[in-house]
Structure formats: structure tokens, C-alpha cells
Short mmCIF file of C-alpha atoms in Angstrom, two decimals:
data_model
loop_
_atom_site.label_atom_id
_atom_site.label_comp_id
_atom_site.label_asym_id
_atom_site.label_seq_id
_atom_site.Cartn_x
_atom_site.Cartn_y
_atom_site.Cartn_z
CA MET A 1 199.55 343.20 186.30
CA LYS A 2 203.03 344.67 188.52
CA LYS A 3 204.29 347.35 187.02
CA ARG A 4 207.61 347.70 186.50
CA ARG A 5 209.76 350.05 188.02
CA THR A 6 210.78 353.29 185.94
CA SER A 7 214.99 352.76 185.02
CA LEU A 8 217.66 355.08 184.14
CA LYS A 9 217.47 353.71 180.52
CA ASP A 10 213.48 354.43 180.49
CA LEU A 11 214.14 357.92 181.64
CA ALA A 12 217.01 358.14 178.55
CA GLU A 13 214.66 356.79 175.85
CA GLN A 14 212.17 359.36 176.67
CA LEU A 15 214.69 362.34 176.77
CA GLY A 16 216.74 361.15 173.97
CA VAL A 17 219.67 361.09 175.59
CA SER A 18 221.97 359.16 176.91
CA ILE A 19 222.02 357.22 180.29
CA ALA A 20 225.17 358.87 181.44
CA THR A 21 223.52 362.33 180.53
CA VAL A 22 220.47 361.20 182.96
CA SER A 23 222.86 360.03 185.63
CA ARG A 24 224.66 362.80 186.00
CA ALA A 25 221.71 365.35 185.81
CA LEU A 26 219.81 363.91 188.62
CA ARG A 27 223.02 364.20 190.72
CA GLY A 28 222.46 367.95 189.24
CA SER A 29 225.76 367.58 188.09
CA HIS A 30 227.66 370.93 186.42
CA GLU A 31 228.33 368.96 183.55
CA VAL A 32 224.51 368.36 182.57
CA GLY A 33 223.24 371.83 181.58
CA GLU A 34 220.39 373.59 183.55
CA GLU A 35 217.79 373.22 180.74
CA MET A 36 218.01 369.17 180.46
CA ARG A 37 218.57 369.07 184.58
CA GLN A 38 215.28 370.42 184.96
CA LYS A 39 213.56 368.06 182.51
CA VAL A 40 215.17 364.98 183.61
CA LYS A 41 214.12 366.03 187.26
CA LYS A 42 210.59 366.67 185.90
CA LEU A 43 210.22 363.31 183.82
CA ALA A 44 211.73 361.06 186.72
CA LYS A 45 208.90 362.73 189.02
CA GLN A 46 206.28 362.44 186.50
CA LEU A 47 207.17 358.48 186.24
CA ASN A 48 207.78 358.04 189.74
CA TYR A 49 211.70 357.10 188.71
CA ARG A 50 213.26 356.36 192.45
CA PRO A 51 217.09 355.19 192.82
CA ASN A 52 217.72 352.10 193.57
CA PRO A 53 219.41 351.88 196.84
CA PHE A 54 220.94 348.18 195.88
CA ALA A 55 222.67 349.31 192.70
CA GLN A 56 224.23 352.78 194.41
CA SER A 57 225.54 350.36 197.75
CA LEU A 58 227.21 348.18 194.55
CA ARG A 59 228.68 351.19 193.21
CA GLN A 60 230.31 352.44 196.68
CA GLU A 61 231.21 348.58 197.19
CA ALA A 62 232.71 348.57 193.54
CA PRO A 63 231.50 345.26 192.32
CA ARG A 64 234.25 343.32 190.38
CA ILE A 65 232.64 342.74 187.63
CA ILE A 66 234.09 343.78 183.84
CA GLY A 67 231.91 344.17 180.75
CA VAL A 68 233.65 342.90 177.49
CA ILE A 69 232.30 345.08 173.97
CA VAL A 70 233.31 342.34 171.07
CA PRO A 71 231.75 342.82 167.23
CA ASN A 72 231.48 339.56 166.08
CA LEU A 73 231.52 336.99 169.33
CA VAL A 74 231.48 333.81 167.01
CA THR A 75 234.53 334.36 165.39
CA HIS A 76 237.54 332.22 166.84
CA TYR A 77 239.93 335.83 167.45
CA TYR A 78 237.21 337.26 169.58
CA ALA A 79 236.31 334.18 171.48
CA ALA A 80 240.08 333.80 172.24
CA VAL A 81 240.59 337.11 173.66
CA LEU A 82 237.39 336.98 175.61
CA ASP A 83 239.74 333.55 176.92
CA GLY A 84 242.42 335.42 177.89
CA ILE A 85 240.70 338.29 179.36
CA GLU A 86 238.21 335.73 181.67
CA SER A 87 241.74 333.92 182.32
CA TYR A 88 243.50 336.78 184.17
CA ALA A 89 240.16 338.32 185.48
CA ILE A 90 239.70 334.74 187.42
CA GLU A 91 242.94 335.50 188.55
CA ASN A 92 242.51 339.03 190.00
CA ASP A 93 238.75 337.97 191.87
CA TYR A 94 236.96 339.57 189.10
CA ASN A 95 233.82 338.60 187.17
CA VAL A 96 233.22 338.95 183.35
CA ILE A 97 230.45 339.70 181.08
CA SER A 98 230.34 340.00 177.46
CA ALA A 99 228.41 341.90 174.87
CA ASN A 100 228.27 341.02 171.18
CA THR A 101 227.73 344.05 169.05
CA HIS A 102 227.02 342.74 165.69
CA GLU A 103 229.45 345.08 163.92
CA SER A 104 226.53 347.93 164.87
CA TYR A 105 227.58 350.90 166.23
CA GLU A 106 223.72 351.11 167.74
CA MET A 107 224.12 348.00 169.80
CA GLU A 108 227.73 349.18 170.61
CA LYS A 109 225.88 352.27 172.51
CA ARG A 110 223.22 350.15 173.93
CA ALA A 111 226.50 348.04 175.41
CA VAL A 112 227.94 350.66 177.00
CA ASP A 113 224.72 352.40 178.74
CA ASN A 114 223.93 348.78 180.05
CA TYR A 115 227.24 348.99 181.52
CA ILE A 116 226.85 351.61 182.99
CA SER A 117 223.67 350.42 184.66
CA LEU A 118 224.99 347.73 185.65
CA HIS A 119 227.77 349.49 187.63
CA VAL A 120 230.44 347.57 186.25
CA SER A 121 234.20 348.37 187.68
CA GLY A 122 235.38 348.98 184.07
CA ILE A 123 235.10 348.07 180.38
CA ILE A 124 237.13 346.40 177.65
CA ALA A 125 235.94 347.30 174.14
CA CYS A 126 236.48 346.65 170.54
CA LEU A 127 234.75 349.21 168.00
CA ALA A 128 232.45 348.02 165.41
CA GLN A 129 232.60 348.88 161.82
CA ASP A 130 230.40 350.79 161.65
CA THR A 131 231.64 353.08 164.41
CA ILE A 132 232.41 356.47 164.02
CA ASP A 133 231.31 358.39 166.66
CA TYR A 134 232.51 357.84 169.71
CA THR A 135 230.89 360.57 172.32
CA HIS A 136 229.49 357.20 174.07
CA PHE A 137 233.03 356.21 175.08
CA GLU A 138 233.89 359.75 175.72
CA GLU A 139 231.12 359.74 178.61
CA LEU A 140 232.75 356.55 180.47
CA ALA A 141 236.08 359.03 180.97
CA ASP A 142 233.63 362.14 182.13
CA MET A 143 232.16 359.55 184.56
CA GLY A 144 235.12 358.27 185.66
CA ILE A 145 234.59 354.48 184.11
CA PRO A 146 237.87 352.85 183.18
CA LEU A 147 237.66 351.71 179.69
CA VAL A 148 240.50 350.05 177.70
CA PHE A 149 240.77 349.17 174.45
CA PHE A 150 241.75 346.15 172.32
CA ALA A 151 242.50 345.43 167.92
CA ARG A 152 239.98 348.43 167.12
CA THR A 153 240.66 351.09 168.88
CA CYS A 154 240.06 355.13 169.27
CA LEU A 155 240.89 357.94 171.32
CA SER A 156 243.90 356.73 171.99
CA ASP A 157 244.99 359.93 173.74
CA ARG A 158 242.16 359.27 176.38
CA PHE A 159 242.31 355.40 176.55
CA SER A 160 244.65 352.52 176.67
CA HIS A 161 244.99 349.99 173.83
CA VAL A 162 246.38 346.90 173.01
CA VAL A 163 246.93 346.00 169.74
CA ALA A 164 248.79 343.53 166.99
CA ASP A 165 251.60 344.88 165.35
CA GLY A 166 249.52 343.98 161.85
CA ASP A 167 251.52 346.20 160.03
CA VAL A 168 254.77 344.57 160.25
CA ALA A 169 253.05 341.12 159.45
CA ALA A 170 250.93 342.49 156.26
CA TYR A 171 254.78 343.58 155.78
CA GLU A 172 256.16 340.25 156.11
CA ALA A 173 253.58 338.48 154.40
CA THR A 174 253.82 340.53 151.40
CA LYS A 175 257.46 340.35 151.56
CA HIS A 176 256.88 336.23 151.13
CA LEU A 177 254.71 336.32 148.29
CA ILE A 178 257.05 338.74 146.27
CA ASP A 179 259.86 336.06 147.21
CA THR A 180 257.63 333.34 146.07
CA GLY A 181 257.39 334.96 142.53
CA SER A 182 254.15 337.03 142.95
CA ARG A 183 253.93 340.48 141.32
CA ARG A 184 250.10 341.47 141.50
CA ILE A 185 249.26 341.15 145.18
CA ALA A 186 245.14 342.14 145.91
CA PHE A 187 244.36 343.39 149.14
CA ILE A 188 241.02 342.45 150.71
CA GLY A 189 240.60 344.30 153.68
CA GLY A 190 238.09 346.59 155.86
CA PRO A 191 236.08 349.61 156.57
CA ASN A 192 239.50 352.55 155.93
CA HIS A 193 238.19 354.60 159.19
CA LEU A 194 238.88 350.96 161.10
CA ASP A 195 242.62 351.78 162.35
CA MET A 196 243.31 347.99 162.35
CA VAL A 197 242.72 348.17 158.73
CA ARG A 198 244.83 350.84 158.10
CA ARG A 199 247.95 349.18 160.35
CA ARG A 200 247.71 346.35 157.93
CA LYS A 201 247.47 347.53 155.07
CA HIS A 202 250.42 350.19 155.27
CA GLY A 203 252.36 347.06 155.85
CA TYR A 204 251.43 346.10 152.75
CA LEU A 205 251.81 348.67 150.84
CA GLU A 206 255.23 349.49 152.38
CA ALA A 207 255.99 346.17 151.21
CA LEU A 208 255.55 347.10 147.50
CA ARG A 209 257.03 350.56 147.48
CA GLU A 210 260.51 348.59 149.16
CA TYR A 211 260.54 345.94 146.23
CA LYS A 212 259.40 348.93 143.99
CA ILE A 213 256.23 347.38 143.08
CA PRO A 214 253.73 349.16 141.34
CA ILE A 215 250.84 350.05 143.69
CA ASP A 216 247.43 349.19 141.39
CA ARG A 217 244.80 350.56 143.57
CA THR A 218 242.11 348.52 141.74
CA LEU A 219 243.90 345.55 143.37
CA VAL A 220 242.61 347.08 146.71
CA ALA A 221 239.12 346.39 147.72
CA CYS A 222 238.48 348.10 151.34
CA GLY A 223 234.30 347.99 152.17
CA LYS A 224 232.30 346.01 154.83
CA ILE A 225 233.99 343.28 156.64
CA ASP A 226 231.21 340.60 155.43
CA PHE A 227 231.75 337.19 153.90
CA ASP A 228 229.87 337.98 151.13
CA VAL A 229 230.89 341.19 150.46
CA ALA A 230 234.43 340.38 150.36
CA ARG A 231 233.60 337.41 148.19
CA ASN A 232 232.07 339.04 145.24
CA ALA A 233 234.84 341.51 145.70
CA THR A 234 237.63 338.68 145.17
CA ILE A 235 235.76 337.26 142.05
CA ASN A 236 235.35 340.50 140.25
CA MET A 237 239.22 341.09 141.12
CA LEU A 238 239.97 337.74 140.01
CA LYS A 239 237.29 337.74 136.54
CA ARG A 240 239.82 340.36 135.05
CA ASP A 241 242.30 340.12 131.99
CA ASP A 242 244.97 341.42 134.80
CA ARG A 243 243.70 339.64 138.08
CA PRO A 244 245.68 338.82 141.08
CA ASP A 245 248.20 336.15 141.33
CA SER A 246 248.09 336.36 145.07
CA ILE A 247 245.75 337.75 148.30
CA LEU A 248 246.44 339.28 151.66
CA ALA A 249 243.08 338.97 153.36
CA PHE A 250 242.44 341.12 155.97
CA ASN A 251 240.70 338.95 158.85
CA ASP A 252 239.56 335.21 159.36
CA ILE A 253 236.18 336.24 157.96
CA VAL A 254 237.37 337.56 154.82
CA THR A 255 240.21 335.39 154.41
CA TYR A 256 237.69 332.39 153.97
CA ALA A 257 235.54 334.39 151.81
CA ALA A 258 238.69 334.68 149.73
CA PHE A 259 239.54 331.20 149.99
CA ASP A 260 236.16 330.50 148.70
CA ALA A 261 235.98 332.96 145.96
CA ILE A 262 238.92 331.18 143.98
CA LYS A 263 237.74 327.77 144.70
CA SER A 264 234.46 328.98 143.10
CA LEU A 265 236.26 329.89 139.82
CA ASN A 266 238.34 326.40 139.42
CA LEU A 267 241.59 328.02 140.50
CA ARG A 268 244.32 326.58 141.58
CA ILE A 269 245.92 327.43 145.15
CA PRO A 270 248.78 328.31 145.11
CA GLN A 271 249.58 327.43 141.21
CA ASP A 272 246.87 330.30 139.88
CA VAL A 273 246.73 332.62 143.40
CA SER A 274 248.42 332.00 146.89
CA ILE A 275 246.56 333.69 149.53
CA ILE A 276 247.83 333.80 153.11
CA GLY A 277 245.06 335.45 155.79
CA PHE A 278 245.36 337.12 158.74
CA THR A 279 243.37 334.53 160.48
CA ASP A 280 244.00 332.94 164.36
CA GLY A 281 241.81 329.71 164.00
CA ASP A 282 242.87 325.87 164.26
CA SER A 283 240.71 325.62 160.47
CA ALA A 284 244.09 327.27 158.30
CA ALA A 285 245.21 324.10 158.78
CA PHE A 286 242.90 321.20 157.90
CA VAL A 287 241.34 323.02 154.82
CA THR A 288 242.62 321.86 151.05
CA PRO A 289 245.66 323.33 150.57
CA ARG A 290 246.28 324.32 154.07
CA LEU A 291 246.48 327.83 154.51
CA SER A 292 249.14 330.56 155.38
CA ALA A 293 248.42 332.55 158.07
CA ILE A 294 248.65 335.16 160.14
CA MET A 295 247.89 334.50 163.57
CA ASP A 296 247.13 336.71 166.40
CA GLN A 297 248.24 335.97 169.52
CA ALA A 298 245.08 336.42 170.84
CA HIS A 299 244.96 334.70 174.16
CA GLU A 300 247.84 336.95 175.40
CA GLN A 301 246.26 339.93 173.67
CA GLY A 302 242.99 339.19 176.24
CA ARG A 303 245.27 338.84 179.39
CA LYS A 304 247.30 342.42 178.33
CA VAL A 305 244.04 344.69 178.07
CA CYS A 306 242.16 343.14 181.16
CA GLU A 307 245.83 343.46 183.14
CA LEU A 308 245.50 347.44 181.59
CA LEU A 309 242.33 347.54 183.01
CA ILE A 310 242.74 346.03 186.49
CA ARG A 311 245.08 348.85 186.45
CA ALA A 312 243.26 351.72 185.53
CA ILE A 313 240.44 350.31 188.28
CA ASP A 314 243.12 350.09 191.06
CA GLY A 315 244.02 354.10 189.95
CA ASP A 316 246.81 353.80 187.53
CA THR A 317 245.94 357.41 185.32
CA LYS A 318 249.18 356.09 183.11
CA ILE A 319 247.54 355.57 179.20
CA TYR A 320 249.16 352.78 177.72
CA HIS A 321 249.67 351.87 174.24
CA GLU A 322 250.67 348.16 174.52
CA VAL A 323 251.63 345.60 171.19
CA VAL A 324 251.32 342.15 170.86
CA PRO A 325 253.24 340.88 167.97
CA MET A 326 251.84 338.31 165.44
CA ILE A 327 253.15 335.04 163.57
CA LEU A 328 253.45 333.98 159.96
CA LYS A 329 252.70 330.38 159.56
CA ILE A 330 253.66 329.75 155.73
CA ARG A 331 251.53 326.68 154.67
CA GLU A 332 251.05 325.20 151.04
CA SER A 333 248.41 328.15 150.21
CA SER A 334 251.71 330.14 149.25
CA LYS A 335 254.32 328.05 148.39
CA LYS A 336 254.69 328.88 144.93
CA ILE A 337 258.43 327.77 144.40
#
């Protein structure tokens, strides 16, 4: 039986460090301490590690491959962003490969390590909701691998990013709910450490403040981005005597969870509870009643983030912070008057 060749990943796993650290150690980089360099070299010798000359030549010739990391590829938003990335990449003679982290920090780190091993030209990423440690991304900067974030971002002083104007959109949606008679408006969100959540919640709170509506913290539920978690949070709110009369939902998963929760309690939409959701899918127009939606221009976001990455690959060192406006589409689910 043929024995598998030892890879950088094998060395990294045995030593409990990243692939980037192993790679730098083998090159004798001063960024890795002498003790770690010796450990890596010793293990490489023991396991008969040999550099892959084909991979090295690819790296030298800068293969035109872009790696994309998304939290949940099955949602319409991320699929549409990826479509935009691919369309711009193809126009510029790049190929695209993608990794789905399933909202897992560990899978996100693995995707980064895999892309380093594949010697991609650059990486486009959206944070998993579990991610609060950004070391694996900082290592990319140290290695000179271009990286651009979209939607959920971090390290804005080091990396370009493309986001939507979620704060403005949330403000406008909340204002619409107030203008149509709502006074107890709930916000069903995601983890507070995500900048996307903070932006959208900020817009919601600003509208309440402007209209001098008291902020009730019991009407704000920011937990895990998960259908069952969001549905249960919504049901708990709606079962109260002082239940909300409308809901602003953070994304498509949360939106349909809240929509289902309202229906499960036999409450009428919008007569008993209005709802507006951040969702980019066509399905919003086909549920009953038709759903008012805040729509990302996801395809445009994808094209823009790919444009910024290719600029970085070509040597542009400027940090860009691009904002793509969202579109509020009012339908029956929020038309009380």
C-alpha cells in the first residue's frame, strides 16, 4: 500500500500550530522563534517531509485562483454574493473555489489553512458567527496573502471590506413600522460581537430614539443565528401580555423563523404583528402574506469585493471600506394602514 506524502498540514497538526507558522519556520523566517523553527525542522526530518516543487512553482507564477469563505452557502444571500464574485473573477481570468464554514470558527480556520496550502492568489471571507479570535486572518497579512472581507468583518485597519448600509436600512424599516402604527417593535438579531448585527441594531434603536419611543430591552433578542433559536425567542415574546406589535428580523434565517413563530400562534400578519425581514431571496414575495423585505444587493457586493481583492493582488495596498446600499421593499406583511 502506497504511503501518503507528509504535508505541511500534517506537521502543523502534530505541533499544534498553524500551517502558516510551519511554512515560515521551514523558510527560516525571523517571525518564528528559534525553538519553534528547530521543532518544525526536526519533525519534518523525522516524517521525511519534502517540499512540493510543483506547488512552489505555482506560487512563484501566482496561480489565478481566489478562495472564498462563507458561513452558510445554502442561504440565498451567500449564494448571490458568490455568484457576483465568480462573475467578476471570470471577467478578469481568475478561478474561484469556495469553503462553507457552517458558522464554525474551527472550520473557518481550517479553510484558511487549506487555502494557504493551495497557494491561492487571495482570499475573500465573511466571518463565522463563532469567530472572536482573528489570529488566523492576521497571519495572512503577515504572509502577504491578500484578504478582503464582506458583510461580517474585522480588523478594518488592516483589511479592506465591503458591507451593506444595514444601519440606514434598519432605521428606514423601523420608521416605516412606526409610521404604520407600531409602538412595541421587537428586534430579533444575531450575536452582538458581529459588526453586521451591531449596525442593524443601531439603526433600529436610532429610529426609536428619534420618535421618542421608549427602548424596551426585553424586545431585543440577539442570540445565535439559528432557525430554532430565533423561533423560540419570537414565541417567548409573543406569548407575553405586552407582546410586540411588530418585528424587525436580522437576516433570512431569523426572518422566516419569526414568520413561522407568528403563524404557529395563530396571530394575523400584519393585523396582530407586522414583520419586516432582512432577506434577499425571491421567496419573500411568495409567502402569505407577502413579506416586506430589506434586500441586499448581494450580487453587486460580490462583484465589488472581488474587485477590491484583485486590486490587492495587483499590488494596491490602500485599505478600502466600501458600502453598498440596501433596498427596502414594502409588501403586505407590514401594511397595517
